[in-house]
PDB file of C-alpha atoms in Angstrom:
ATOM      1  CA  MET A   1     -20.221   5.838   2.420  1.00  0.00           C
ATOM      2  CA  GLU A   2     -17.024   4.881   0.610  1.00  0.00           C
ATOM      3  CA  LYS A   3     -14.697   2.416   2.306  1.00  0.00           C
ATOM      4  CA  ILE A   4     -11.019   3.007   1.965  1.00  0.00           C
ATOM      5  CA  LEU A   5      -8.362   0.239   2.229  1.00  0.00           C
ATOM      6  CA  VAL A   6      -5.293   1.785   4.351  1.00  0.00           C
ATOM      7  CA  SER A   7      -1.816   0.356   4.991  1.00  0.00           C
ATOM      8  CA  ALA A   8      -1.932  -0.709   8.763  1.00  0.00           C
ATOM      9  CA  CYS A   9       1.509   1.218   8.976  1.00  0.00           C
ATOM     10  CA  LEU A  10      -0.169   4.390   8.256  1.00  0.00           C
ATOM     11  CA  LEU A  11      -2.586   3.673  11.158  1.00  0.00           C
ATOM     12  CA  GLY A  12       0.084   3.235  13.889  1.00  0.00           C
ATOM     13  CA  SER A  13       0.558  -0.549  13.543  1.00  0.00           C
ATOM     14  CA  HIS A  14       4.150  -1.383  14.042  1.00  0.00           C
ATOM     15  CA  VAL A  15       4.154  -3.924  10.796  1.00  0.00           C
ATOM     16  CA  ARG A  16       6.714  -2.236   8.434  1.00  0.00           C
ATOM     17  CA  TYR A  17       9.747  -4.422   7.787  1.00  0.00           C
ATOM     18  CA  ASN A  18      11.893  -2.849  10.419  1.00  0.00           C
ATOM     19  CA  GLY A  19       8.844  -3.040  12.888  1.00  0.00           C
ATOM     20  CA  SER A  20       8.325   0.503  12.792  1.00  0.00           C
ATOM     21  CA  TYR A  21       5.091   2.419  11.456  1.00  0.00           C
ATOM     22  CA  ARG A  22       4.821   5.359   8.980  1.00  0.00           C
ATOM     23  CA  LEU A  23       2.030   7.624  10.128  1.00  0.00           C
ATOM     24  CA  ASN A  24      -0.104   7.752  13.386  1.00  0.00           C
ATOM     25  CA  ASN A  25      -3.089   9.879  14.243  1.00  0.00           C
ATOM     26  CA  HIS A  26      -3.241  11.615  10.962  1.00  0.00           C
ATOM     27  CA  PRO A  27      -6.465  13.871  11.197  1.00  0.00           C
ATOM     28  CA  VAL A  28      -7.920  12.501   8.103  1.00  0.00           C
ATOM     29  CA  LEU A  29      -7.326   9.098   8.642  1.00  0.00           C
ATOM     30  CA  THR A  30      -8.421   9.363  12.284  1.00  0.00           C
ATOM     31  CA  ARG A  31     -11.795  10.879  10.989  1.00  0.00           C
ATOM     32  CA  TRP A  32     -12.074   8.285   8.333  1.00  0.00           C
ATOM     33  CA  GLN A  33     -11.644   5.667  11.419  1.00  0.00           C
ATOM     34  CA  ALA A  34     -14.439   7.426  13.244  1.00  0.00           C
ATOM     35  CA  GLU A  35     -16.650   7.237  10.320  1.00  0.00           C
ATOM     36  CA  GLY A  36     -16.192   3.608   9.778  1.00  0.00           C
ATOM     37  CA  ARG A  37     -14.488   3.935   6.484  1.00  0.00           C
ATOM     38  CA  VAL A  38     -11.131   2.457   7.158  1.00  0.00           C
ATOM     39  CA  VAL A  39     -10.436  -1.199   6.030  1.00  0.00           C
ATOM     40  CA  GLN A  40      -6.805  -1.761   7.264  1.00  0.00           C
ATOM     41  CA  ILE A  41      -4.371  -4.287   5.853  1.00  0.00           C
ATOM     42  CA  CYS A  42      -0.762  -4.787   5.775  1.00  0.00           C
ATOM     43  CA  PRO A  43      -0.405  -6.889   2.542  1.00  0.00           C
ATOM     44  CA  GLU A  44       3.107  -8.415   3.683  1.00  0.00           C
ATOM     45  CA  VAL A  45       1.969  -9.610   7.023  1.00  0.00           C
ATOM     46  CA  ALA A  46      -1.402 -10.973   5.396  1.00  0.00           C
ATOM     47  CA  ALA A  47       0.589 -12.954   3.169  1.00  0.00           C
ATOM     48  CA  GLY A  48       2.808 -14.401   6.235  1.00  0.00           C
ATOM     49  CA  PHE A  49       5.666 -12.299   6.288  1.00  0.00           C
ATOM     50  CA  SER A  50       7.102 -11.665   9.914  1.00  0.00           C
ATOM     51  CA  THR A  51       7.875  -8.172  11.570  1.00  0.00           C
ATOM     52  CA  PRO A  52      10.519  -7.398  11.388  1.00  0.00           C
ATOM     53  CA  ARG A  53      11.902  -8.690   8.179  1.00  0.00           C
ATOM     54  CA  PRO A  54      14.720  -8.303   5.745  1.00  0.00           C
ATOM     55  CA  PRO A  55      14.225  -5.136   3.721  1.00  0.00           C
ATOM     56  CA  ALA A  56      12.968  -6.078   0.106  1.00  0.00           C
ATOM     57  CA  GLU A  57      13.240  -3.877  -3.235  1.00  0.00           C
ATOM     58  CA  ILE A  58      12.119  -4.569  -6.913  1.00  0.00           C
ATOM     59  CA  LEU A  59      14.675  -5.827  -9.195  1.00  0.00           C
ATOM     60  CA  GLY A  60      13.578  -4.975 -12.827  1.00  0.00           C
ATOM     61  CA  ALA A  61      10.872  -2.766 -14.202  1.00  0.00           C
ATOM     62  CA  ALA A  62       8.861  -1.334 -11.253  1.00  0.00           C
ATOM     63  CA  GLY A  63       5.228  -2.351 -11.618  1.00  0.00           C
ATOM     64  CA  ALA A  64       5.841  -5.087 -13.899  1.00  0.00           C
ATOM     65  CA  VAL A  65       6.200  -7.945 -11.455  1.00  0.00           C
ATOM     66  CA  LEU A  66       2.864  -8.773 -12.140  1.00  0.00           C
ATOM     67  CA  HIS A  67       3.711  -9.666 -15.700  1.00  0.00           C
ATOM     68  CA  GLY A  68       7.082 -11.465 -14.767  1.00  0.00           C
ATOM     69  CA  GLN A  69       9.188  -8.760 -15.717  1.00  0.00           C
ATOM     70  CA  GLY A  70      10.500  -8.340 -12.481  1.00  0.00           C
ATOM     71  CA  HIS A  71      11.219  -9.849  -8.901  1.00  0.00           C
ATOM     72  CA  VAL A  72      11.041  -8.680  -5.489  1.00  0.00           C
ATOM     73  CA  VAL A  73      14.358  -9.565  -3.828  1.00  0.00           C
ATOM     74  CA  GLU A  74      15.183  -9.175  -0.035  1.00  0.00           C
ATOM     75  CA  GLN A  75      18.543  -7.633   0.712  1.00  0.00           C
ATOM     76  CA  THR A  76      19.700 -11.124   1.776  1.00  0.00           C
ATOM     77  CA  GLY A  77      19.131 -12.273  -1.896  1.00  0.00           C
ATOM     78  CA  ASN A  78      15.922 -14.237  -1.118  1.00  0.00           C
ATOM     79  CA  ASP A  79      13.189 -14.150  -3.938  1.00  0.00           C
ATOM     80  CA  VAL A  80      10.294 -13.255  -2.413  1.00  0.00           C
ATOM     81  CA  THR A  81       8.250 -12.515  -5.473  1.00  0.00           C
ATOM     82  CA  ALA A  82       5.540 -15.085  -5.077  1.00  0.00           C
ATOM     83  CA  LEU A  83       4.641 -13.864  -1.366  1.00  0.00           C
ATOM     84  CA  TYR A  84       4.579 -10.280  -2.653  1.00  0.00           C
ATOM     85  CA  LEU A  85       2.169 -11.239  -5.462  1.00  0.00           C
ATOM     86  CA  GLU A  86       0.011 -13.351  -2.844  1.00  0.00           C
ATOM     87  CA  ALA A  87       0.019  -9.921  -0.683  1.00  0.00           C
ATOM     88  CA  GLY A  88      -1.460  -8.108  -3.504  1.00  0.00           C
ATOM     89  CA  GLN A  89      -4.079 -10.711  -4.172  1.00  0.00           C
ATOM     90  CA  LEU A  90      -5.132 -10.755  -0.546  1.00  0.00           C
ATOM     91  CA  ALA A  91      -5.463  -7.042  -0.418  1.00  0.00           C
ATOM     92  CA  LEU A  92      -7.496  -7.163  -3.620  1.00  0.00           C
ATOM     93  CA  GLU A  93      -9.902  -9.635  -2.228  1.00  0.00           C
ATOM     94  CA  LEU A  94     -10.090  -7.733   0.817  1.00  0.00           C
ATOM     95  CA  ALA A  95     -10.899  -4.566  -1.083  1.00  0.00           C
ATOM     96  CA  ARG A  96     -13.401  -6.430  -3.083  1.00  0.00           C
ATOM     97  CA  GLU A  97     -15.267  -8.053  -0.200  1.00  0.00           C
ATOM     98  CA  THR A  98     -15.759  -4.708   1.577  1.00  0.00           C
ATOM     99  CA  GLY A  99     -16.655  -2.480  -1.428  1.00  0.00           C
ATOM    100  CA  CYS A 100     -13.250  -0.262  -1.489  1.00  0.00           C
ATOM    101  CA  ARG A 101     -12.883   1.518  -4.529  1.00  0.00           C
ATOM    102  CA  TYR A 102      -9.953   3.589  -3.216  1.00  0.00           C
ATOM    103  CA  ALA A 103      -6.730   2.762  -1.199  1.00  0.00           C
ATOM    104  CA  VAL A 104      -4.156   4.620   0.578  1.00  0.00           C
ATOM    105  CA  LEU A 105      -0.821   2.956   0.617  1.00  0.00           C
ATOM    106  CA  THR A 106       2.584   3.392   1.646  1.00  0.00           C
ATOM    107  CA  ASP A 107       4.609   4.956  -0.894  1.00  0.00           C
ATOM    108  CA  GLY A 108       8.039   3.370  -1.484  1.00  0.00           C
ATOM    109  CA  SER A 109       7.273   0.108  -0.556  1.00  0.00           C
ATOM    110  CA  PRO A 110       7.829  -3.046  -2.971  1.00  0.00           C
ATOM    111  CA  SER A 111       4.300  -3.846  -2.016  1.00  0.00           C
ATOM    112  CA  CYS A 112       2.087  -0.511  -1.734  1.00  0.00           C
ATOM    113  CA  GLY A 113       4.268   1.996  -3.631  1.00  0.00           C
ATOM    114  CA  SER A 114       2.181   4.048  -5.654  1.00  0.00           C
ATOM    115  CA  SER A 115       4.563   6.778  -7.193  1.00  0.00           C
ATOM    116  CA  PHE A 116       7.748   5.425  -6.287  1.00  0.00           C
ATOM    117  CA  VAL A 117       9.718   2.343  -5.292  1.00  0.00           C
ATOM    118  CA  TYR A 118      13.233   1.558  -4.627  1.00  0.00           C
ATOM    119  CA  ASP A 119      15.514   0.379  -7.697  1.00  0.00           C
ATOM    120  CA  GLY A 120      16.911  -2.967  -6.105  1.00  0.00           C
ATOM    121  CA  SER A 121      20.324  -1.849  -5.330  1.00  0.00           C
ATOM    122  CA  PHE A 122      19.246  -1.294  -1.543  1.00  0.00           C
ATOM    123  CA  SER A 123      21.358   2.176  -2.057  1.00  0.00           C
ATOM    124  CA  GLY A 124      18.229   4.186  -1.240  1.00  0.00           C
ATOM    125  CA  LYS A 125      17.756   4.976  -5.066  1.00  0.00           C
ATOM    126  CA  ARG A 126      14.167   5.666  -6.125  1.00  0.00           C
ATOM    127  CA  VAL A 127      12.529   4.872  -9.267  1.00  0.00           C
ATOM    128  CA  ALA A 128       9.066   5.818 -10.557  1.00  0.00           C
ATOM    129  CA  GLY A 129       6.695   2.851 -10.375  1.00  0.00           C
ATOM    130  CA  HIS A 130       4.141   0.813  -8.381  1.00  0.00           C
ATOM    131  CA  GLY A 131       4.746  -2.095  -5.844  1.00  0.00           C
ATOM    132  CA  THR A 132       2.964  -5.351  -6.597  1.00  0.00           C
ATOM    133  CA  THR A 133      -0.161  -4.642  -4.367  1.00  0.00           C
ATOM    134  CA  THR A 134      -0.592  -1.291  -5.836  1.00  0.00           C
ATOM    135  CA  ALA A 135      -0.379  -2.442  -9.473  1.00  0.00           C
ATOM    136  CA  LEU A 136      -2.623  -5.512  -8.651  1.00  0.00           C
ATOM    137  CA  LEU A 137      -5.192  -2.962  -7.144  1.00  0.00           C
ATOM    138  CA  GLU A 138      -5.130  -0.248  -9.986  1.00  0.00           C
ATOM    139  CA  ALA A 139      -5.258  -3.018 -12.713  1.00  0.00           C
ATOM    140  CA  ASN A 140      -8.497  -3.771 -11.143  1.00  0.00           C
ATOM    141  CA  GLY A 141      -9.938  -0.458 -11.052  1.00  0.00           C
ATOM    142  CA  ILE A 142      -9.076   0.588  -7.359  1.00  0.00           C
ATOM    143  CA  ARG A 143      -7.322   3.973  -7.326  1.00  0.00           C
ATOM    144  CA  VAL A 144      -4.363   3.803  -4.781  1.00  0.00           C
ATOM    145  CA  PHE A 145      -3.041   7.149  -3.216  1.00  0.00           C
ATOM    146  CA  SER A 146      -0.071   7.306  -1.124  1.00  0.00           C
ATOM    147  CA  GLU A 147       0.081   8.702   2.175  1.00  0.00           C
ATOM    148  CA  ASP A 148       1.281  12.390   0.760  1.00  0.00           C
ATOM    149  CA  ASN A 149      -2.012  12.703  -1.064  1.00  0.00           C
ATOM    150  CA  ILE A 150      -4.563  11.787   1.580  1.00  0.00           C
ATOM    151  CA  GLY A 151      -5.787  15.141   1.187  1.00  0.00           C
ATOM    152  CA  GLU A 152      -6.520  14.756  -2.489  1.00  0.00           C
ATOM    153  CA  LEU A 153      -8.503  11.609  -1.781  1.00  0.00           C
ATOM    154  CA  ASP A 154     -10.440  13.288   0.953  1.00  0.00           C
ATOM    155  CA  ASP A 155     -11.278  16.228  -1.417  1.00  0.00           C
ATOM    156  CA  LEU A 156     -12.440  13.528  -3.876  1.00  0.00           C
ATOM    157  CA  LEU A 157     -14.683  11.889  -1.343  1.00  0.00           C
ATOM    158  CA  ASN A 158     -16.256  15.195  -0.149  1.00  0.00           C
ATOM    159  CA  GLY A 159     -16.722  16.088  -3.784  1.00  0.00           C
ATOM    160  CA  ALA A 160     -18.527  13.049  -4.235  1.00  0.00           C
ATOM    161  CA  ALA A 161     -20.567  12.857  -1.322  1.00  0.00           C
ATOM    162  CA  GLY A 162     -21.640  16.475  -2.363  1.00  0.00           C
ATOM    163  CA  THR A 163     -22.727  15.777  -5.903  1.00  0.00           C
ATOM    164  CA  ALA A 164     -24.585  12.763  -4.472  1.00  0.00           C
ATOM    165  CA  ALA A 165     -26.862  14.488  -2.257  1.00  0.00           C
TER     166      ALA A 165
END
């Protein structure tokens, strides 16, 4: 049975920067939990960030923070790049320890974004790209899906289970 790394805020945990959560009781996530598939993590909290915390965005090329071509900066101006890189490393270690080949992470986050992040201006402008955790997971062969694509991953897992039988 495939284990899936899942953002804690998608499971109802109040760990987002503003102390909120993103989803709660999503039927597929609820089923995966009952099946024992879910490995829960909030990369930022794992790296030591508090909840709530100042909003953060990526300055520079989204997804390129891993290569030193961008920074993660809080709205206060504090550069938190090192902690976001540590957050990604902790998520990768957990995924490896638990055998996760897939992840469902929160889109838009400077850590977990998989299709978009915010542009660093704190104006709400989205840009295509990956957050630090997603970029690191993808670079290590772990496929990341956003909360909007849970059904796609569920179909993939069901298809894989059907062909393995």
